[in-house]
Coordinates of C-alpha atoms in Angstrom, one line a residue:
M73 CA 103.1 91.5 154.7
K74 CA 99.4 90.8 154.1
L75 CA 100.1 90.0 150.4
L76 CA 102.4 87.1 151.3
P77 CA 99.6 84.8 152.6
L78 CA 97.5 85.7 149.5
A79 CA 100.4 84.8 147.2
I80 CA 101.0 81.5 149.0
A81 CA 97.3 80.6 148.9
C82 CA 97.2 81.5 145.2
A83 CA 100.2 79.4 144.4
L84 CA 98.8 76.4 146.3
L85 CA 95.3 76.6 144.9
G86 CA 96.4 77.5 141.4
A87 CA 93.8 80.2 141.3
C88 CA 96.0 82.9 140.0
S89 CA 95.9 83.7 136.4
K90 CA 99.1 83.1 134.5
P91 CA 99.9 84.4 131.1
S92 CA 98.9 82.0 128.4
T93 CA 101.8 80.1 127.0
S94 CA 99.8 78.6 124.2
T95 CA 100.2 80.2 120.8
T96 CA 97.3 80.9 118.6
T97 CA 97.5 80.3 114.9
P98 CA 96.5 83.2 112.7
P99 CA 93.2 82.8 110.8
Q100 CA 93.7 80.9 107.5
T101 CA 92.8 82.8 104.4
T102 CA 91.1 80.8 101.7
T103 CA 92.0 81.3 98.1
P104 CA 90.3 79.5 95.3
P105 CA 92.2 76.5 94.1
T106 CA 94.0 76.9 90.9
D107 CA 95.6 74.6 88.5
G108 CA 98.9 76.4 89.0
E109 CA 98.3 79.0 86.2
A110 CA 97.4 82.6 86.8
P111 CA 94.4 83.9 84.9
P112 CA 95.3 85.6 81.6
K113 CA 96.0 89.3 81.9
R114 CA 93.7 91.5 79.9
P115 CA 95.3 93.7 77.3
A116 CA 95.4 97.4 78.0
L117 CA 93.3 99.6 75.7
S118 CA 92.6 103.3 75.4
A119 CA 89.0 104.4 75.6
A120 CA 89.3 105.3 71.9
D121 CA 90.6 101.8 71.0
C122 CA 87.7 100.3 72.9
E123 CA 85.1 102.3 71.1
G124 CA 86.9 101.7 67.8
Q125 CA 86.4 97.9 68.4
G126 CA 82.7 98.5 69.0
G127 CA 83.1 98.3 72.8
T128 CA 81.9 100.5 75.6
V129 CA 83.9 101.8 78.6
V130 CA 82.5 100.4 81.8
G131 CA 83.8 101.9 85.1
D132 CA 84.1 100.2 88.4
I133 CA 81.6 101.2 91.0
G134 CA 84.1 101.0 93.7
D135 CA 83.8 97.4 94.7
G136 CA 86.6 96.1 92.6
A137 CA 84.4 93.8 90.6
I138 CA 85.8 94.6 87.2
H139 CA 89.3 93.7 88.4
R140 CA 88.3 90.1 89.3
P141 CA 89.2 87.5 86.7
E142 CA 85.7 86.1 86.7
Y143 CA 84.1 89.4 85.8
V144 CA 81.9 89.4 82.8
C145 CA 80.1 92.2 80.9
E146 CA 76.4 92.6 80.7
S147 CA 76.5 90.7 77.5
G148 CA 77.9 87.7 79.4
S149 CA 81.3 87.8 77.6
P150 CA 84.6 88.8 79.3
P151 CA 85.9 92.3 78.9
L152 CA 88.0 93.0 75.8
G153 CA 90.6 94.7 78.0
D154 CA 91.4 97.1 80.8
I155 CA 91.1 100.8 80.0
Q156 CA 94.4 102.6 80.2
S157 CA 94.2 106.3 80.4
M158 CA 96.3 108.3 78.0
P159 CA 98.4 111.2 79.2
G160 CA 96.3 114.3 79.5
A161 CA 93.0 112.4 79.3
P162 CA 90.6 111.8 82.1
A163 CA 91.3 108.6 84.1
P164 CA 88.7 106.5 85.9
I165 CA 89.5 106.6 89.6
E166 CA 88.4 103.0 90.3
G167 CA 89.5 101.6 86.9
A168 CA 87.5 100.6 83.9
V169 CA 87.2 97.9 81.3
C170 CA 86.1 97.6 77.7
C171 CA 82.9 95.6 77.3
K172 CA 81.3 94.5 74.0

């Protein structure tokens, strides 16, 4: 019975909190603008093919940098390709590329 006067006062004063009916929009993710074309996919090479072309296998340190389309090797040129492990051969856990 004591709650009834409180409820009436709350309704009259508008002091009670009501669930929010406004909707929030999810945060917008930003992606770099493109001209509608996906970056060219690198060819898959074995470690032996890489070294046969005068390249060096460069593994990712775990930050995914080698998988980004803008990644360049120490020489400043883009990788020759992505290293694909051969059956029975060791495979880089984070991935690797062939740099020249």
